[in-house]
């Protein structure tokens, strides 16, 4: 273990301030700046759960964990698999034979995202890399026989995207975890012999710049040794200067401790939060993992993705949009189409998104919903529905004689007139605004 050695040196190193293994110290660490500037990331849920591809990535739990089991999962198995078929038997069918990390990275790059987060290990415990602590339950020993985490990381970084890894702290059926759980988490056999050695190894090997922690909620952070791990991560790990983490480090930590806050899945605050946060959500509204029976009507369409992204960024959040690849290693074409379309929208409107800051006012809704962002003295008003008339009314901005309004993607400045002498303006839109996704950005210079 690295941590004890590190503690010895902590005493003698006079250089930079070091973080101590408590929340007061760890929570005070400034978030590395790349993260807030990035705004948009892609989340990828891929694992053995992609093979049954039924219900969600929680299939194993719904089938054989929870009491009573989900009858839909039970009959799916009895109708499609031989009697006695066990979940680990899905692993050899995780072929990933079409997995081309370069193709994936091209799609992620084209989406306009600046970071990618892959499930290195979900709650099923299967690692998408050759973890020495997950014998025969990893993607090198079985299934793809390939280092999925490493191969994707290389392609993603080659396109100047940041690379992050999702890691589940708990594993539904790990015998040591179940033993600790039975002991009321007063023992730490799972944490000391499985979780931590694997997590330290993963960080050193792959140098992830996001650690998207999950599966923390059954036990306190003291059981997971979260603060010790984070102190090492921030003081001494190979990614100490650039890594960001979320807030899932033990029961009660979400929305309270860690790096940025995820709070709950698909968290949507009503107003501007005081702390950097991220909304994770999924194109498939029913699942994070691939579903063989997904239907078009169950997916987010492009306008709803753009509206969600804009809403999130206007409230200071990052937007992490999930896709679930197939066990063959393909990103379903419908997901690819969504991601490329988001990228086409960002190509025109990204100026209002990347490295932006929330404005004095975040939203208003007179005739159409409007979301504001800002960059320096420039204010952006993003309109996320087609106005009934070719005009938009903005109530918040205070105009002057120097005020200039342009539509991103449109070369000509737009005509506008004041709404009242003190604030507000009416902008005349061109006939056919040039942006996909039913959302347009007005760039306002010379307003307050
Ligand atoms: C990406 O890979 C190509 C070809 O192997 C290489 O020439 C290029 O320098 C790499 N770019 C980055 C940013 O790593
Ligand atoms: C776990 O936490 C305990 C208590 O803080 C500490 O003594 C121990 O060194 C930690 N172990 C690891 C491997 O982090
Ligand atoms: C915005 O206002 C319109 C018209 O009053 C209304 O139909 C719509 O639901 C509002 N949208 C939001 C997001 O509040």
mmCIF file with all atom_site columns, N, CA, C and O and ligand atoms in Angstrom, residues 1-4 7 21 188 191-192 196 200 222 224-225 227-229, ligand 2:
data_model
loop_
_atom_site.group_PDB
_atom_site.id
_atom_site.type_symbol
_atom_site.label_atom_id
_atom_site.label_alt_id
_atom_site.label_comp_id
_atom_site.label_asym_id
_atom_site.label_entity_id
_atom_site.label_seq_id
_atom_site.pdbx_PDB_ins_code
_atom_site.Cartn_x
_atom_site.Cartn_y
_atom_site.Cartn_z
_atom_site.occupancy
_atom_site.B_iso_or_equiv
_atom_site.pdbx_formal_charge
_atom_site.auth_seq_id
_atom_site.auth_comp_id
_atom_site.auth_asym_id
_atom_site.auth_atom_id
_atom_site.pdbx_PDB_model_num
ATOM   1  N N  . UNK A 1 1   ? 0.833   -1.212 0.000  1.00 0.00 ? 1   UNK A N  1
ATOM   2  C CA . UNK A 1 1   ? 0.000   0.000  0.000  1.00 0.00 ? 1   UNK A CA 1
ATOM   3  C C  . UNK A 1 1   ? 0.858   1.248  0.000  1.00 0.00 ? 1   UNK A C  1
ATOM   4  O O  . UNK A 1 1   ? 1.854   1.314  0.678  1.00 0.00 ? 1   UNK A O  1
ATOM   5  N N  . UNK A 1 2   ? 0.417   2.225  -0.723 1.00 0.00 ? 2   UNK A N  1
ATOM   6  C CA . UNK A 1 2   ? 1.191   3.453  -0.860 1.00 0.00 ? 2   UNK A CA 1
ATOM   7  C C  . UNK A 1 2   ? 0.966   4.414  0.285  1.00 0.00 ? 2   UNK A C  1
ATOM   8  O O  . UNK A 1 2   ? 1.867   5.107  0.721  1.00 0.00 ? 2   UNK A O  1
ATOM   9  N N  . UNK A 1 3   ? -0.232  4.431  0.786  1.00 0.00 ? 3   UNK A N  1
ATOM   10 C CA . UNK A 1 3   ? -0.606  5.493  1.717  1.00 0.00 ? 3   UNK A CA 1
ATOM   11 C C  . UNK A 1 3   ? 0.299   5.628  2.940  1.00 0.00 ? 3   UNK A C  1
ATOM   12 O O  . UNK A 1 3   ? 0.719   6.736  3.255  1.00 0.00 ? 3   UNK A O  1
ATOM   13 N N  . UNK A 1 4   ? 0.666   4.542  3.620  1.00 0.00 ? 4   UNK A N  1
ATOM   14 C CA . UNK A 1 4   ? 1.480   4.707  4.827  1.00 0.00 ? 4   UNK A CA 1
ATOM   15 C C  . UNK A 1 4   ? 2.840   5.330  4.528  1.00 0.00 ? 4   UNK A C  1
ATOM   16 O O  . UNK A 1 4   ? 3.324   6.173  5.271  1.00 0.00 ? 4   UNK A O  1
ATOM   17 N N  . UNK A 1 7   ? 2.605   9.035  4.136  1.00 0.00 ? 7   UNK A N  1
ATOM   18 C CA . UNK A 1 7   ? 2.410   9.770  5.389  1.00 0.00 ? 7   UNK A CA 1
ATOM   19 C C  . UNK A 1 7   ? 3.742   10.103 6.049  1.00 0.00 ? 7   UNK A C  1
ATOM   20 O O  . UNK A 1 7   ? 3.911   11.168 6.631  1.00 0.00 ? 7   UNK A O  1
ATOM   21 N N  . UNK A 1 21  ? -6.181  14.019 5.626  1.00 0.00 ? 21  UNK A N  1
ATOM   22 C CA . UNK A 1 21  ? -7.265  13.076 5.347  1.00 0.00 ? 21  UNK A CA 1
ATOM   23 C C  . UNK A 1 21  ? -8.531  13.405 6.141  1.00 0.00 ? 21  UNK A C  1
ATOM   24 O O  . UNK A 1 21  ? -9.026  12.589 6.914  1.00 0.00 ? 21  UNK A O  1
ATOM   25 N N  . UNK A 1 188 ? -13.052 -4.179 7.458  1.00 0.00 ? 188 UNK A N  1
ATOM   26 C CA . UNK A 1 188 ? -12.753 -3.543 6.163  1.00 0.00 ? 188 UNK A CA 1
ATOM   27 C C  . UNK A 1 188 ? -11.996 -4.501 5.240  1.00 0.00 ? 188 UNK A C  1
ATOM   28 O O  . UNK A 1 188 ? -11.100 -4.075 4.516  1.00 0.00 ? 188 UNK A O  1
ATOM   29 N N  . UNK A 1 191 ? -12.354 -3.511 1.566  1.00 0.00 ? 191 UNK A N  1
ATOM   30 C CA . UNK A 1 191 ? -11.688 -2.235 1.261  1.00 0.00 ? 191 UNK A CA 1
ATOM   31 C C  . UNK A 1 191 ? -10.170 -2.415 1.223  1.00 0.00 ? 191 UNK A C  1
ATOM   32 O O  . UNK A 1 191 ? -9.503  -1.910 0.311  1.00 0.00 ? 191 UNK A O  1
ATOM   33 N N  . UNK A 1 192 ? -9.625  -3.140 2.188  1.00 0.00 ? 192 UNK A N  1
ATOM   34 C CA . UNK A 1 192 ? -8.170  -3.285 2.282  1.00 0.00 ? 192 UNK A CA 1
ATOM   35 C C  . UNK A 1 192 ? -7.604  -4.265 1.257  1.00 0.00 ? 192 UNK A C  1
ATOM   36 O O  . UNK A 1 192 ? -6.507  -4.075 0.758  1.00 0.00 ? 192 UNK A O  1
ATOM   37 N N  . UNK A 1 196 ? -9.193  -0.777 -2.347 1.00 0.00 ? 196 UNK A N  1
ATOM   38 C CA . UNK A 1 196 ? -8.119  0.221  -2.363 1.00 0.00 ? 196 UNK A CA 1
ATOM   39 C C  . UNK A 1 196 ? -6.913  -0.197 -3.209 1.00 0.00 ? 196 UNK A C  1
ATOM   40 O O  . UNK A 1 196 ? -6.438  0.603  -4.016 1.00 0.00 ? 196 UNK A O  1
ATOM   41 N N  . UNK A 1 200 ? -5.848  2.337  -6.263 1.00 0.00 ? 200 UNK A N  1
ATOM   42 C CA . UNK A 1 200 ? -4.524  2.958  -6.369 1.00 0.00 ? 200 UNK A CA 1
ATOM   43 C C  . UNK A 1 200 ? -3.851  2.503  -7.667 1.00 0.00 ? 200 UNK A C  1
ATOM   44 O O  . UNK A 1 200 ? -3.287  3.319  -8.399 1.00 0.00 ? 200 UNK A O  1
ATOM   45 N N  . UNK A 1 222 ? -15.768 6.512  6.248  1.00 0.00 ? 222 UNK A N  1
ATOM   46 C CA . UNK A 1 222 ? -14.711 5.920  7.078  1.00 0.00 ? 222 UNK A CA 1
ATOM   47 C C  . UNK A 1 222 ? -14.516 4.447  6.729  1.00 0.00 ? 222 UNK A C  1
ATOM   48 O O  . UNK A 1 222 ? -13.402 3.927  6.793  1.00 0.00 ? 222 UNK A O  1
ATOM   49 N N  . UNK A 1 224 ? -14.943 3.211  3.656  1.00 0.00 ? 224 UNK A N  1
ATOM   50 C CA . UNK A 1 224 ? -14.249 3.188  2.356  1.00 0.00 ? 224 UNK A CA 1
ATOM   51 C C  . UNK A 1 224 ? -12.832 3.751  2.436  1.00 0.00 ? 224 UNK A C  1
ATOM   52 O O  . UNK A 1 224 ? -12.093 3.679  1.466  1.00 0.00 ? 224 UNK A O  1
ATOM   53 N N  . UNK A 1 225 ? -12.468 4.368  3.551  1.00 0.00 ? 225 UNK A N  1
ATOM   54 C CA . UNK A 1 225 ? -11.179 5.075  3.683  1.00 0.00 ? 225 UNK A CA 1
ATOM   55 C C  . UNK A 1 225 ? -11.064 6.170  2.622  1.00 0.00 ? 225 UNK A C  1
ATOM   56 O O  . UNK A 1 225 ? -9.979  6.424  2.090  1.00 0.00 ? 225 UNK A O  1
ATOM   57 N N  . UNK A 1 227 ? -11.198 9.477  2.689  1.00 0.00 ? 227 UNK A N  1
ATOM   58 C CA . UNK A 1 227 ? -10.378 10.675 2.887  1.00 0.00 ? 227 UNK A CA 1
ATOM   59 C C  . UNK A 1 227 ? -8.886  10.349 2.756  1.00 0.00 ? 227 UNK A C  1
ATOM   60 O O  . UNK A 1 227 ? -8.118  11.163 2.255  1.00 0.00 ? 227 UNK A O  1
ATOM   61 N N  . UNK A 1 228 ? -8.488  9.154  3.157  1.00 0.00 ? 228 UNK A N  1
ATOM   62 C CA . UNK A 1 228 ? -7.086  8.753  2.981  1.00 0.00 ? 228 UNK A CA 1
ATOM   63 C C  . UNK A 1 228 ? -6.752  8.642  1.498  1.00 0.00 ? 228 UNK A C  1
ATOM   64 O O  . UNK A 1 228 ? -5.704  9.104  1.047  1.00 0.00 ? 228 UNK A O  1
ATOM   65 N N  . UNK A 1 229 ? -7.648  8.026  0.753  1.00 0.00 ? 229 UNK A N  1
ATOM   66 C CA . UNK A 1 229 ? -7.419  7.890  -0.682 1.00 0.00 ? 229 UNK A CA 1
ATOM   67 C C  . UNK A 1 229 ? -7.339  9.263  -1.348 1.00 0.00 ? 229 UNK A C  1
ATOM   68 O O  . UNK A 1 229 ? -6.430  9.533  -2.143 1.00 0.00 ? 229 UNK A O  1
HETATM 69 C C1 . LIG B 2 .   ? -7.451  3.609  6.310  1.00 0.00 ? 2   LIG B C1 1
HETATM 70 O O1 . LIG B 2 .   ? -7.853  4.541  7.291  1.00 0.00 ? 2   LIG B O1 1
HETATM 71 C C2 . LIG B 2 .   ? -7.215  4.376  8.544  1.00 0.00 ? 2   LIG B C2 1
HETATM 72 C C3 . LIG B 2 .   ? -7.823  5.387  9.495  1.00 0.00 ? 2   LIG B C3 1
HETATM 73 O O2 . LIG B 2 .   ? -7.771  6.687  8.961  1.00 0.00 ? 2   LIG B O2 1
HETATM 74 C C4 . LIG B 2 .   ? -5.714  4.576  8.383  1.00 0.00 ? 2   LIG B C4 1
HETATM 75 O O3 . LIG B 2 .   ? -5.074  4.365  9.613  1.00 0.00 ? 2   LIG B O3 1
HETATM 76 C C5 . LIG B 2 .   ? -5.191  3.601  7.349  1.00 0.00 ? 2   LIG B C5 1
HETATM 77 O O4 . LIG B 2 .   ? -3.823  3.871  7.084  1.00 0.00 ? 2   LIG B O4 1
HETATM 78 C C6 . LIG B 2 .   ? -5.965  3.718  6.059  1.00 0.00 ? 2   LIG B C6 1
HETATM 79 N N1 . LIG B 2 .   ? -5.509  2.712  5.125  1.00 0.00 ? 2   LIG B N1 1
HETATM 80 C C7 . LIG B 2 .   ? -5.417  2.937  3.816  1.00 0.00 ? 2   LIG B C7 1
HETATM 81 C C8 . LIG B 2 .   ? -4.902  1.780  3.016  1.00 0.00 ? 2   LIG B C8 1
HETATM 82 O O5 . LIG B 2 .   ? -5.742  3.958  3.281  1.00 0.00 ? 2   LIG B O5 1
#
